Tab-separated table of C-alpha atoms in Angstrom:
chain	number	residue	atom	x	y	z
A	79	MET	CA	34.413	-11.841	44.642
A	80	TYR	CA	30.907	-12.173	46.144
A	81	MET	CA	28.439	-14.157	43.986
A	82	THR	CA	24.798	-14.889	44.676
A	83	ASP	CA	23.910	-18.563	44.671
A	84	LEU	CA	20.685	-17.971	42.749
A	85	THR	CA	20.466	-19.488	39.305
A	86	LEU	CA	18.382	-17.512	36.803
A	87	GLY	CA	16.530	-19.055	33.918
A	88	THR	CA	16.494	-17.319	30.566
A	89	LEU	CA	13.049	-15.806	31.069
A	90	GLU	CA	13.873	-14.886	34.654
A	91	LEU	CA	16.967	-13.061	33.519
A	92	THR	CA	15.047	-11.343	30.741
A	93	VAL	CA	12.311	-10.188	33.108
A	94	LEU	CA	14.795	-9.101	35.753
A	95	LEU	CA	16.711	-7.026	33.233
A	96	THR	CA	13.486	-5.445	32.068
A	97	VAL	CA	12.428	-4.588	35.601
A	98	SER	CA	15.823	-2.961	36.027
A	99	ARG	CA	15.565	-1.089	32.751
A	100	LEU	CA	12.006	0.170	33.303
A	101	ALA	CA	12.754	1.278	36.863
A	102	THR	CA	9.669	3.026	38.244
A	103	ASP	CA	7.529	1.979	35.259
A	104	ALA	CA	8.022	-1.764	35.761
A	105	TYR	CA	4.635	-3.444	35.864
A	106	GLY	CA	3.184	-6.460	34.026
A	107	PHE	CA	1.956	-4.940	30.803
A	108	ALA	CA	4.969	-2.602	30.420
A	109	ILE	CA	7.429	-5.454	31.086
A	110	ARG	CA	5.679	-7.700	28.590
A	111	ARG	CA	5.588	-5.016	25.912
A	112	ASP	CA	9.270	-4.122	26.432
A	113	ILE	CA	10.315	-7.749	26.134
A	114	ALA	CA	8.188	-8.197	22.974
A	115	GLU	CA	9.742	-5.096	21.370
A	116	ARG	CA	13.242	-6.145	22.184
A	117	THR	CA	13.036	-9.853	21.472
A	118	GLY	CA	10.089	-10.054	19.071
A	119	ARG	CA	8.597	-12.729	21.264
A	120	GLU	CA	5.313	-12.343	23.135
A	121	HIS	CA	5.274	-14.420	26.305
A	122	SER	CA	1.872	-15.098	27.767
A	123	VAL	CA	0.616	-12.986	30.581
A	124	GLY	CA	0.522	-16.125	32.724
A	125	ALA	CA	4.173	-16.954	31.994
A	126	LEU	CA	5.217	-13.441	32.899
A	127	TYR	CA	3.300	-13.354	36.187
A	128	THR	CA	4.592	-16.769	37.192
A	129	THR	CA	8.136	-15.568	36.498
A	130	LEU	CA	7.644	-12.369	38.465
A	131	GLN	CA	6.294	-14.368	41.339
A	132	ARG	CA	9.363	-16.632	41.295
A	133	LEU	CA	11.642	-13.577	41.223
A	134	GLN	CA	9.820	-12.167	44.231
A	135	ASP	CA	9.982	-15.515	46.053
A	136	LYS	CA	13.748	-15.440	45.484
A	137	GLY	CA	13.937	-11.915	46.855
A	138	LEU	CA	15.186	-10.441	43.604
A	139	VAL	CA	12.273	-8.019	43.199
A	140	THR	CA	9.713	-6.401	45.480
A	141	SER	CA	6.305	-5.147	44.535
A	142	HIS	CA	3.559	-2.831	45.608
A	143	ALA	CA	0.064	-2.079	44.330
A	144	THR	CA	-0.829	1.364	42.961
A	145	ALA	CA	-4.167	3.078	43.252
A	146	PRO	CA	-6.875	1.620	40.942
A	147	LEU	CA	-6.714	3.048	37.429
A	148	PRO	CA	-9.545	3.589	34.931
A	149	VAL	CA	-7.416	2.319	32.005
A	150	ARG	CA	-7.242	-1.019	33.789
A	151	GLY	CA	-10.974	-1.286	34.327
A	152	GLY	CA	-10.630	-0.014	37.874
A	153	ARG	CA	-7.864	-2.443	38.794
A	154	SER	CA	-4.592	-1.337	40.300
A	155	ARG	CA	-1.135	-1.973	38.925
A	156	ARG	CA	1.512	-4.015	40.686
A	157	GLN	CA	4.783	-2.149	40.361
A	158	TYR	CA	8.015	-4.134	40.629
A	159	LYS	CA	11.382	-2.935	41.849
A	160	LEU	CA	14.780	-4.508	41.715
A	161	THR	CA	16.227	-5.419	45.110
A	162	ALA	CA	19.904	-5.293	46.029
A	163	THR	CA	20.012	-9.064	45.711
A	164	GLY	CA	18.417	-8.762	42.289
A	165	ALA	CA	21.054	-6.240	41.199
A	166	ARG	CA	23.811	-8.530	42.398
A	167	SER	CA	22.210	-11.391	40.514
A	168	LEU	CA	22.239	-9.379	37.322
A	169	LEU	CA	25.912	-8.484	37.800
A	170	ASP	CA	26.680	-12.159	38.394
A	171	ALA	CA	24.777	-13.148	35.299
A	172	GLN	CA	26.623	-10.486	33.326
A	173	ARG	CA	30.007	-11.613	34.538
A	174	HIS	CA	29.156	-15.189	33.783
A	175	ALA	CA	27.965	-14.263	30.304
A	176	GLU	CA	30.986	-12.058	29.673
A	177	SER	CA	33.358	-14.804	30.655
A	178	MET	CA	31.638	-17.157	28.279
A	179	TRP	CA	31.450	-14.571	25.489
A	180	ALA	CA	34.921	-13.178	26.028
A	181	GLY	CA	36.459	-12.342	22.669
A	182	MET	CA	33.386	-13.420	20.778
A	183	GLY	CA	31.195	-10.357	20.610
A	184	LYS	CA	29.934	-7.081	21.967
A	185	ARG	CA	29.701	-6.678	25.766
A	186	VAL	CA	26.349	-6.205	27.390
A	187	ARG	CA	26.165	-4.093	30.517
A	188	PRO	CA	22.718	-3.787	32.083
A	189	ARG	CA	21.770	-0.413	33.565
A	190	LEU	CA	20.601	-0.996	37.072
A	191	GLY	CA	17.659	0.973	38.411
B	233	MET	CA	2.106	-15.340	47.646
B	234	ILE	CA	3.269	-12.000	46.353
B	235	TYR	CA	-0.198	-10.644	45.847
B	236	THR	CA	-2.052	-8.817	48.553
B	237	SER	CA	-5.817	-8.659	48.648
B	238	ARG	CA	-7.440	-5.438	47.415
B	239	ARG	CA	-10.938	-6.800	46.878
B	240	ASN	CA	-12.509	-4.598	49.514
B	241	THR	CA	-10.968	-1.553	47.894
B	242	LEU	CA	-12.112	-2.568	44.388
B	243	ALA	CA	-15.656	-3.223	45.445
B	244	SER	CA	-16.275	0.462	46.034
B	245	ILE	CA	-14.739	1.675	42.772
B	246	HIS	CA	-16.620	2.364	39.597
B	247	ARG	CA	-15.030	0.619	36.575
B	248	PRO	CA	-15.487	2.791	33.514
B	249	GLN	CA	-13.396	2.056	30.372
B	250	PRO	CA	-12.173	0.080	28.521
B	251	ALA	CA	-14.882	-2.465	27.945
B	252	ALA	CA	-12.579	-5.468	27.686
B	253	PRO	CA	-14.461	-8.805	27.841
B	254	SER	CA	-13.040	-9.215	31.370
B	255	SER	CA	-15.897	-11.387	32.627
B	256	LEU	CA	-14.950	-14.049	30.100
B	257	GLY	CA	-11.258	-13.937	31.001
B	258	GLU	CA	-12.111	-13.899	34.688
B	259	SER	CA	-14.366	-16.932	34.274
B	260	ILE	CA	-11.643	-18.873	32.439
B	261	LEU	CA	-9.011	-18.068	35.039
B	262	ARG	CA	-11.375	-18.705	37.950
B	263	ILE	CA	-12.329	-22.108	36.547
B	264	ALA	CA	-8.643	-22.891	36.427
B	265	GLY	CA	-8.439	-22.176	40.138
B	266	VAL	CA	-6.354	-19.031	39.882
B	267	ASP	CA	-6.394	-16.786	42.959
B	268	GLN	CA	-8.667	-13.746	42.652
B	269	ASP	CA	-5.813	-11.338	43.404
B	270	VAL	CA	-3.760	-12.804	40.620
B	271	ILE	CA	-6.791	-12.647	38.338
B	272	ASP	CA	-7.111	-8.922	39.085
B	273	GLU	CA	-3.443	-8.344	38.261
B	274	VAL	CA	-3.580	-10.284	35.038
B	275	LEU	CA	-6.882	-8.840	33.845
B	276	GLY	CA	-5.702	-5.305	34.628
B	277	ASP	CA	-2.742	-5.806	32.348
B	278	MET	CA	-4.886	-7.386	29.690
B	279	ALA	CA	-7.373	-4.532	29.842
B	280	GLU	CA	-4.557	-2.077	29.112
B	281	GLU	CA	-3.311	-4.126	26.208
B	282	TYR	CA	-6.828	-4.734	24.964
B	283	ALA	CA	-7.450	-0.966	24.760
B	284	MET	CA	-4.226	-0.548	22.794
B	285	ARG	CA	-5.147	-3.345	20.426
B	286	VAL	CA	-8.675	-2.047	19.838
B	287	ALA	CA	-7.161	1.221	18.609
B	288	ARG	CA	-4.643	-0.619	16.476
B	289	VAL	CA	-6.451	-3.592	14.940
B	290	GLY	CA	-10.145	-3.109	15.823
B	291	ARG	CA	-12.450	-4.547	18.441
B	292	ALA	CA	-13.082	-7.945	16.809
B	293	ARG	CA	-9.428	-8.896	16.543
B	294	ALA	CA	-8.703	-7.489	19.986
B	295	CYS	CA	-11.459	-9.691	21.426
B	296	GLY	CA	-9.880	-12.681	19.686
B	297	TRP	CA	-6.510	-11.795	21.206
B	298	TYR	CA	-8.148	-11.427	24.683
B	299	LEU	CA	-9.710	-14.863	24.528
B	300	HIS	CA	-6.554	-16.415	23.182
B	301	GLU	CA	-4.391	-14.778	25.821
B	302	SER	CA	-6.749	-15.807	28.617
B	303	LEU	CA	-6.525	-19.420	27.512
B	304	ARG	CA	-2.781	-19.192	26.990
B	305	SER	CA	-2.278	-17.977	30.534
B	306	VAL	CA	-4.211	-20.831	32.134
B	307	PRO	CA	-1.392	-23.417	32.218
B	308	HIS	CA	1.095	-21.090	33.981
B	309	LEU	CA	-1.254	-19.433	36.385
B	310	GLY	CA	-3.243	-22.598	37.033
B	311	LEU	CA	-0.121	-24.632	37.803
B	312	GLY	CA	0.982	-21.960	40.269
B	313	ALA	CA	-2.421	-22.138	41.964
B	314	LEU	CA	-2.299	-25.932	41.846
B	315	ARG	CA	1.076	-26.042	43.603
B	316	ALA	CA	-0.091	-23.647	46.288
B	317	ARG	CA	-3.366	-25.476	46.963
B	318	ALA	CA	-1.913	-28.957	46.773
B	319	GLN	CA	0.175	-28.131	49.797
B	320	HIS	CA	-2.913	-27.265	51.860
B	321	GLN	CA	-5.821	-29.158	50.239
B	322	PRO	CA	-4.623	-32.380	48.560
B	323	THR	CA	-8.247	-33.466	47.925
B	324	HIS	CA	-8.621	-30.735	45.361
B	325	LEU	CA	-5.737	-31.997	43.302
B	326	ALA	CA	-7.651	-34.467	41.117
B	327	ALA	CA	-10.343	-31.904	40.304
B	328	LEU	CA	-7.784	-29.308	39.380
B	329	VAL	CA	-5.815	-31.726	37.207
B	330	SER	CA	-9.032	-32.392	35.276
B	331	VAL	CA	-9.527	-28.682	34.785
B	332	PHE	CA	-5.998	-28.343	33.403
B	333	VAL	CA	-6.489	-31.173	30.953
B	334	VAL	CA	-9.542	-29.342	29.581
B	335	ALA	CA	-7.738	-26.005	29.610
B	336	ALA	CA	-4.741	-27.469	27.817
B	337	SER	CA	-7.046	-28.801	25.126
B	338	LEU	CA	-8.657	-25.393	24.738
B	339	VAL	CA	-5.246	-23.764	24.505
B	340	PHE	CA	-4.215	-26.230	21.808
B	341	ILE	CA	-7.408	-25.547	19.835
B	342	ALA	CA	-6.927	-21.789	20.231
B	343	GLN	CA	-3.312	-22.038	19.051
B	344	VAL	CA	-4.299	-24.061	15.992
B	345	ASN	CA	-7.130	-21.729	15.026
B	346	ALA	CA	-5.658	-18.395	16.006
B	347	ASP	CA	-4.560	-16.042	13.231
B	348	GLY	CA	-0.906	-15.191	13.248
B	349	PRO	CA	0.741	-12.013	11.983
B	350	PRO	CA	0.726	-11.401	8.197
B	351	ALA	CA	3.323	-13.608	6.551
B	352	PHE	CA	2.558	-13.500	2.818
B	353	LEU	CA	0.852	-11.297	0.254
B	354	THR	CA	-0.515	-13.318	-2.599
B	355	ALA	CA	-2.355	-12.328	-5.761
B	356	ASP	CA	-4.650	-14.301	-8.047
B	357	ARG	CA	-3.219	-15.475	-11.366
B	358	ARG	CA	0.325	-15.013	-10.107
B	359	GLY	CA	-0.126	-11.281	-10.011
B	360	GLU	CA	-0.911	-11.007	-13.738
B	361	LEU	CA	-4.042	-8.946	-14.092
B	362	VAL	CA	-5.866	-8.036	-17.303
B	363	VAL	CA	-7.986	-4.912	-16.888
B	364	ASN	CA	-10.624	-4.332	-19.591
B	365	SER	CA	-12.676	-1.796	-17.681
B	366	GLU	CA	-12.472	1.906	-18.506
B	367	ARG	CA	-13.841	2.693	-15.032
B	368	PRO	CA	-12.036	2.537	-11.676
B	369	VAL	CA	-11.302	-1.010	-10.569
B	370	GLN	CA	-10.385	-2.196	-7.058
B	371	LEU	CA	-7.253	-4.339	-6.973
B	372	SER	CA	-7.296	-7.221	-4.590
B	373	ILE	CA	-4.558	-9.068	-2.828
B	374	HIS	CA	-4.708	-11.806	-0.219
B	375	VAL	CA	-3.003	-11.424	3.128
B	376	VAL	CA	-2.295	-14.704	4.935
B	377	ASP	CA	-0.455	-15.713	8.048
B	378	ALA	CA	2.226	-18.446	8.166
B	379	ALA	CA	-0.449	-21.099	8.713
B	380	GLY	CA	-2.397	-19.962	5.648
B	381	HIS	CA	-5.229	-18.205	7.505
B	382	ALA	CA	-6.706	-15.330	5.484
B	383	LEU	CA	-6.306	-11.962	7.207
B	384	PRO	CA	-7.961	-8.609	6.420
B	385	SER	CA	-6.347	-6.859	3.498
B	386	SER	CA	-7.747	-3.354	4.092
B	387	ASN	CA	-4.365	-2.076	5.335
B	388	VAL	CA	-2.513	-3.044	2.192
B	389	ARG	CA	-1.137	0.038	0.365
B	390	TYR	CA	-0.658	0.258	-3.394
B	391	GLN	CA	1.705	2.305	-5.516
B	392	TRP	CA	2.373	2.598	-9.249
B	393	THR	CA	6.039	1.773	-9.941
B	394	SER	CA	6.555	1.459	-13.693
B	395	GLY	CA	4.973	1.134	-17.187
B	396	VAL	CA	2.147	3.132	-18.730
B	397	PRO	CA	0.665	5.816	-16.507
B	398	VAL	CA	-2.083	4.270	-14.390
B	399	SER	CA	-3.977	6.118	-11.689
B	400	VAL	CA	-3.511	4.083	-8.472
B	401	SER	CA	-4.960	5.126	-5.128
B	402	ALA	CA	-3.307	4.090	-1.880
B	403	GLY	CA	-6.241	1.818	-1.277
B	404	GLY	CA	-5.725	0.015	-4.610
B	405	VAL	CA	-8.309	1.612	-6.894
B	406	ILE	CA	-6.849	1.839	-10.401
B	407	THR	CA	-8.061	3.451	-13.603
B	408	CYS	CA	-6.710	2.211	-16.913
B	409	SER	CA	-7.038	5.196	-19.237
B	410	GLN	CA	-4.861	3.799	-22.003
B	411	ALA	CA	-3.675	0.449	-23.268
B	412	GLY	CA	-0.321	-0.848	-22.041
B	413	ASP	CA	1.384	-2.678	-19.190
B	414	ALA	CA	2.192	-1.316	-15.775
B	415	THR	CA	3.545	-2.593	-12.475
B	416	VAL	CA	1.960	-1.806	-9.121
B	417	ARG	CA	3.546	-2.488	-5.751
B	418	ALA	CA	1.359	-3.737	-2.908
B	419	ALA	CA	2.794	-3.428	0.588
B	420	LEU	CA	1.791	-4.260	4.135
B	421	GLY	CA	4.539	-3.359	6.587
B	422	ALA	CA	7.629	-5.210	5.445
B	423	LEU	CA	5.676	-7.508	3.133
B	424	GLU	CA	5.269	-6.606	-0.488
B	425	ALA	CA	4.086	-8.039	-3.779
B	426	ARG	CA	4.181	-6.896	-7.383
B	427	LEU	CA	1.131	-6.814	-9.570
B	428	SER	CA	1.586	-6.788	-13.328
B	429	LEU	CA	-1.309	-4.902	-14.900
B	430	HIS	CA	-2.264	-5.410	-18.516
B	431	CYS	CA	-4.485	-2.412	-19.248
B	432	ARG	CA	-6.646	-3.288	-22.228
B	433	PRO	CA	-9.658	-0.964	-21.959
B	434	VAL	CA	-12.672	-2.277	-23.874
B	435	HIS	CA	-15.184	0.222	-25.222
B	436	ASP	CA	-17.661	-2.252	-26.791
B	437	VAL	CA	-18.461	-5.955	-26.933
B	438	ARG	CA	-20.471	-7.499	-29.759
B	439	ALA	CA	-21.513	-11.111	-29.886
B	440	THR	CA	-23.323	-12.934	-32.685
B	441	VAL	CA	-27.072	-12.304	-32.361
B	442	MET	CA	-28.107	-15.936	-32.644
B	443	MET	CA	-26.318	-19.251	-32.731
B	444	ASP	CA	-27.508	-22.796	-33.353
B	445	VAL	CA	-26.183	-25.940	-31.711
B	446	VAL	CA	-27.344	-29.533	-32.195
B	447	VAL	CA	-27.732	-32.103	-29.459
B	448	GLY	CA	-25.121	-34.845	-29.873
B	449	GLU	CA	-22.820	-32.792	-32.097
B	450	ASP	CA	-19.589	-30.975	-31.247
B	451	ALA	CA	-19.750	-27.784	-29.238
B	452	ARG	CA	-19.600	-24.567	-31.272
B	453	ALA	CA	-17.532	-21.498	-30.500
B	454	LEU	CA	-19.440	-18.461	-29.287
B	455	ARG	CA	-18.355	-15.674	-31.576
B	456	PHE	CA	-17.837	-12.239	-30.102
B	457	GLU	CA	-15.518	-9.307	-30.540
B	458	ALA	CA	-14.277	-6.668	-28.107
B	459	THR	CA	-13.087	-3.329	-29.398
B	460	ASP	CA	-11.379	-0.297	-27.917
B	461	ALA	CA	-12.457	3.342	-28.195
B	462	SER	CA	-10.914	3.598	-31.698
B	463	GLY	CA	-12.724	0.513	-32.929
B	464	GLN	CA	-9.618	-1.681	-32.896
B	465	SER	CA	-10.057	-5.258	-31.801
B	466	VAL	CA	-8.906	-6.077	-28.239
B	467	THR	CA	-7.686	-9.664	-27.901
B	468	GLU	CA	-6.397	-9.816	-24.348
B	469	LEU	CA	-9.571	-10.193	-22.363
B	470	ALA	CA	-10.670	-11.136	-18.877
B	471	GLY	CA	-14.415	-11.644	-18.839
B	472	ILE	CA	-17.232	-13.959	-18.066
B	473	ILE	CA	-19.426	-16.024	-20.373
B	474	SER	CA	-22.569	-17.388	-18.827
B	475	ILE	CA	-25.503	-19.527	-19.994
B	476	ARG	CA	-28.926	-18.729	-18.665
B	477	ASP	CA	-30.435	-22.216	-18.830
B	478	SER	CA	-27.893	-25.025	-18.439
B	479	THR	CA	-30.493	-27.700	-19.151
B	480	ILE	CA	-30.593	-26.434	-22.744
B	481	ALA	CA	-26.901	-25.740	-23.278
B	482	THR	CA	-23.658	-25.609	-21.337
B	483	LEU	CA	-20.304	-23.974	-21.683
B	484	GLU	CA	-17.090	-25.784	-22.539
B	485	SER	CA	-14.474	-23.042	-22.351
B	486	GLN	CA	-15.772	-20.583	-24.876
B	487	ARG	CA	-17.799	-23.185	-26.765
B	488	ILE	CA	-21.507	-23.912	-26.432
B	489	HIS	CA	-22.592	-27.525	-26.031
B	490	ALA	CA	-26.233	-28.517	-26.693
B	491	ARG	CA	-27.902	-30.629	-24.042
B	492	ALA	CA	-31.606	-30.537	-24.919
B	493	PRO	CA	-33.736	-28.854	-27.633
B	494	GLY	CA	-34.989	-25.379	-26.773
B	495	ILE	CA	-33.919	-21.750	-26.484
B	496	THR	CA	-31.621	-20.141	-23.983
B	497	SER	CA	-29.144	-17.282	-24.034
B	498	ALA	CA	-25.455	-16.664	-23.516
B	499	THR	CA	-24.027	-13.448	-22.116
B	500	VAL	CA	-20.478	-12.234	-22.655
B	501	SER	CA	-19.292	-9.685	-20.089
B	502	VAL	CA	-15.974	-7.929	-20.556
B	503	GLY	CA	-14.938	-4.861	-18.577
B	504	ASP	CA	-17.964	-2.593	-18.293
B	505	HIS	CA	-19.798	-4.097	-21.262
B	506	ALA	CA	-21.916	-7.119	-22.024
B	507	SER	CA	-23.449	-8.705	-25.116
B	508	PHE	CA	-26.265	-11.145	-25.457
B	509	THR	CA	-26.662	-14.135	-27.830
B	510	ALA	CA	-29.804	-16.235	-28.309
B	511	VAL	CA	-28.817	-19.910	-28.265
B	512	HIS	CA	-31.106	-22.348	-30.143
B	513	SER	CA	-30.542	-26.020	-29.429
B	514	TYR	CA	-31.891	-28.563	-31.961
B	515	GLN	CA	-32.847	-32.212	-31.778
B	516	ARG	CA	-31.457	-34.390	-34.593
B	517	VAL	CA	-34.119	-36.213	-36.727
B	518	GLU	CA	-34.422	-37.783	-40.190
B	519	GLN	CA	-37.629	-36.095	-41.409
B	520	LEU	CA	-39.221	-32.684	-40.865
B	521	ASP	CA	-42.836	-33.288	-41.947
B	522	ALA	CA	-44.042	-33.895	-38.384
B	523	ILE	CA	-42.517	-30.699	-36.898
B	524	VAL	CA	-44.850	-28.945	-34.481
B	525	ALA	CA	-44.911	-25.351	-33.244
B	526	GLY	CA	-42.055	-24.525	-30.858
B	527	GLN	CA	-40.007	-27.530	-31.946
B	528	HIS	CA	-36.282	-27.304	-32.845
B	529	LEU	CA	-35.180	-30.046	-35.280
B	530	ALA	CA	-32.065	-30.747	-37.301
B	531	VAL	CA	-31.197	-33.088	-40.142
B	532	ARG	CA	-27.816	-34.025	-41.394
B	533	VAL	CA	-27.139	-33.041	-45.030
B	534	ARG	CA	-24.681	-34.766	-47.337
B	535	LEU	CA	-24.740	-33.775	-51.032
B	536	ALA	CA	-22.801	-35.144	-53.980
B	537	PRO	CA	-22.045	-32.675	-56.774
B	538	ARG	CA	-25.263	-31.478	-58.448
B	539	GLU	CA	-27.347	-33.390	-55.926
B	540	MET	CA	-30.487	-31.888	-54.324
B	541	ARG	CA	-32.482	-33.047	-51.257
B	542	ARG	CA	-36.048	-32.128	-50.158
B	543	TRP	CA	-37.993	-32.208	-46.943
B	544	SER	CA	-41.692	-31.462	-46.590
B	545	ILE	CA	-42.798	-29.089	-43.819
B	546	PRO	CA	-46.307	-28.181	-42.675
B	547	ALA	CA	-47.710	-24.658	-43.004
B	548	GLY	CA	-46.225	-22.299	-40.405
B	549	SER	CA	-43.479	-19.785	-39.566
B	550	TYR	CA	-39.865	-21.020	-39.553
B	551	PHE	CA	-36.271	-20.069	-38.948
B	552	LEU	CA	-33.912	-22.212	-41.084
B	553	ALA	CA	-30.165	-22.395	-41.653
B	554	ILE	CA	-27.506	-24.718	-42.971
B	555	HIS	CA	-24.426	-25.104	-40.794
B	556	THR	CA	-21.069	-26.629	-41.515
B	557	HIS	CA	-18.032	-27.103	-39.345
B	558	ASP	CA	-16.594	-23.858	-38.074
B	559	ASN	CA	-13.649	-23.952	-40.538
B	560	GLU	CA	-15.593	-25.006	-43.663
B	561	GLN	CA	-16.189	-22.220	-46.150
B	562	THR	CA	-18.340	-24.056	-48.724
B	563	ARG	CA	-21.730	-25.223	-47.577
B	564	PRO	CA	-24.859	-26.687	-49.174
B	565	GLN	CA	-27.287	-24.005	-50.379
B	566	LEU	CA	-30.818	-23.643	-49.005
B	567	ALA	CA	-34.152	-22.772	-50.588
B	568	VAL	CA	-37.802	-23.147	-49.532
B	569	ALA	CA	-40.463	-23.813	-52.177
B	570	GLY	CA	-44.021	-22.707	-51.327
B	571	ALA	CA	-43.028	-20.106	-48.687
B	572	VAL	CA	-42.158	-16.429	-48.428
B	573	CYS	CA	-38.689	-16.016	-47.002
B	574	LYS	CA	-36.263	-13.275	-46.068
B	575	ALA	CA	-32.619	-13.584	-45.081
B	576	VAL	CA	-31.793	-12.756	-41.500
B	577	LEU	CA	-28.022	-12.896	-41.073
B	578	GLU	CA	-27.159	-16.574	-41.710
B	579	HIS	CA	-30.809	-17.670	-41.416
B	580	PHE	CA	-33.937	-17.656	-43.475
B	581	GLU	CA	-37.147	-16.574	-41.860
B	582	CYS	CA	-40.041	-18.123	-43.824
B	583	TRP	CA	-43.836	-18.114	-43.773
B	584	ALA	CA	-45.662	-20.994	-45.435
B	585	ARG	CA	-49.473	-20.694	-45.833
B	586	GLU	CA	-49.577	-24.266	-47.206
B	587	PRO	CA	-47.265	-27.260	-46.766
B	588	ALA	CA	-43.887	-26.283	-48.273
B	589	THR	CA	-40.661	-27.956	-49.296
B	590	VAL	CA	-37.182	-27.240	-47.892
B	591	ILE	CA	-34.486	-27.814	-50.495
B	592	ALA	CA	-30.751	-28.251	-49.935
B	593	TYR	CA	-28.645	-28.250	-53.116
B	594	TYR	CA	-25.092	-28.390	-54.273
B	595	PRO	CA	-23.933	-24.875	-55.365
B	596	ARG	CA	-23.622	-24.579	-59.130
B	597	ASN	CA	-20.502	-22.430	-59.035
B	598	ILE	CA	-18.451	-25.046	-57.218
B	599	ASN	CA	-16.252	-26.967	-59.633
B	600	HIS	CA	-14.710	-29.673	-57.516
B	601	ASP	CA	-16.220	-33.161	-57.100
B	602	GLU	CA	-16.080	-33.364	-53.328
B	603	PRO	CA	-19.344	-33.965	-51.451
B	604	LEU	CA	-20.605	-31.201	-49.164
B	605	THR	CA	-21.845	-31.901	-45.680
B	606	GLY	CA	-23.717	-29.810	-43.168
B	607	THR	CA	-26.661	-29.682	-40.808
B	608	LEU	CA	-30.017	-28.152	-41.612
B	609	THR	CA	-31.619	-26.601	-38.558
B	610	ILE	CA	-35.265	-25.605	-38.480
B	611	TRP	CA	-37.239	-23.960	-35.718
B	612	ARG	CA	-41.014	-23.803	-36.083
B	613	GLN	CA	-42.136	-20.713	-34.265
B	614	GLU	CA	-45.217	-20.608	-32.047
B	615	GLU	CA	-48.349	-19.677	-34.019
């Protein structure tokens, strides 16, 4: 079985799952809001961007800038997309979690974008 | 770096709405040494969230969030910038560390002072509320966060749940149309509190017209009565008693305490009604023959059975009364020789053209041998 050698922190895993879940709508504000709705915890914008940068440095996500938008005061969005390495990382994390949670609770299977 | 520069593109673009305080956030992040491209990314996200929060909680609170979030982001973004720059420009390290110490302090201050989400609904007097007004009354409840900071309560919604019928608007305006108890539920999201209403509508309040107090003696109860529309006495009251001139008299619970001779007034306000009492404060003396116009004097009276005491007073206009302790029914009797008098409630109003004599005597129809005590008060009116 192939496994990536990248270790994901809790917030990294959370953000990576959210990028996967939001698919084409994965950008800073949407990711932050989705995490807040699901976990009830509001991470700072700074923490989120630092994490996204780390994920991109690890090659788990890629990004591109959209056209400037009025709703953002004329600034563009940076859209994030899960890479193949990122998807493998999520599967590894899931397997690891499942092996630890085996027989203890409900299984979690992330939907990859 | 994952961010690519778009500054040339942005320079030619008009930035319409929303009017987030982006210059402030930009300044904070720039001071922290954050790259301009990252600043644009972060502020773009914050502008979107700011617009959403303005619609949801209003501009003032959204501005507070914006400032708080800008400061909160400094440690993460600044450290990222610090790491990147330290690799290429080590001389900037000390300056940037200083900036982060300041920023961390600001973040700490912002965290301590920032309002959190509503955590409790609290009511005054443990939610027990006596309502004496016949008119609509606004209920009030306090919304506080976990740290005890007061939050706006305008979004609290109210609903009658049990008891006598009481008109309750969603905004908390109630009308007590009949006497009885009712329960009202106040809710804000998942938070809720119960208010126990004691509807006791008051139709009229009547206080004694005039009361006398003596400096150095015990405080006296201010007598007043509240009645409902049918004339029945209402005893459960929530009102205010106030004294106009506290150098003359002060309040001790519902009792009036004399501080200096003179005249002031007490006002009793209950529900939609108020009543007014003239408060005369007297100075204790032994003799009355030197009383001058405007002066308030009092002498202590102690009479054995069949005893009589006299005090000379100059010509003039007077208000006189004999007072005993609040619970004493039998009191010395009062007469004025050489003056024309008329009874005004518990007082005599007298006119003396010549020097006259005030007489206190033991009532003839009292058969016991106990002495009677009291206080004679006399106010010589201005000529």
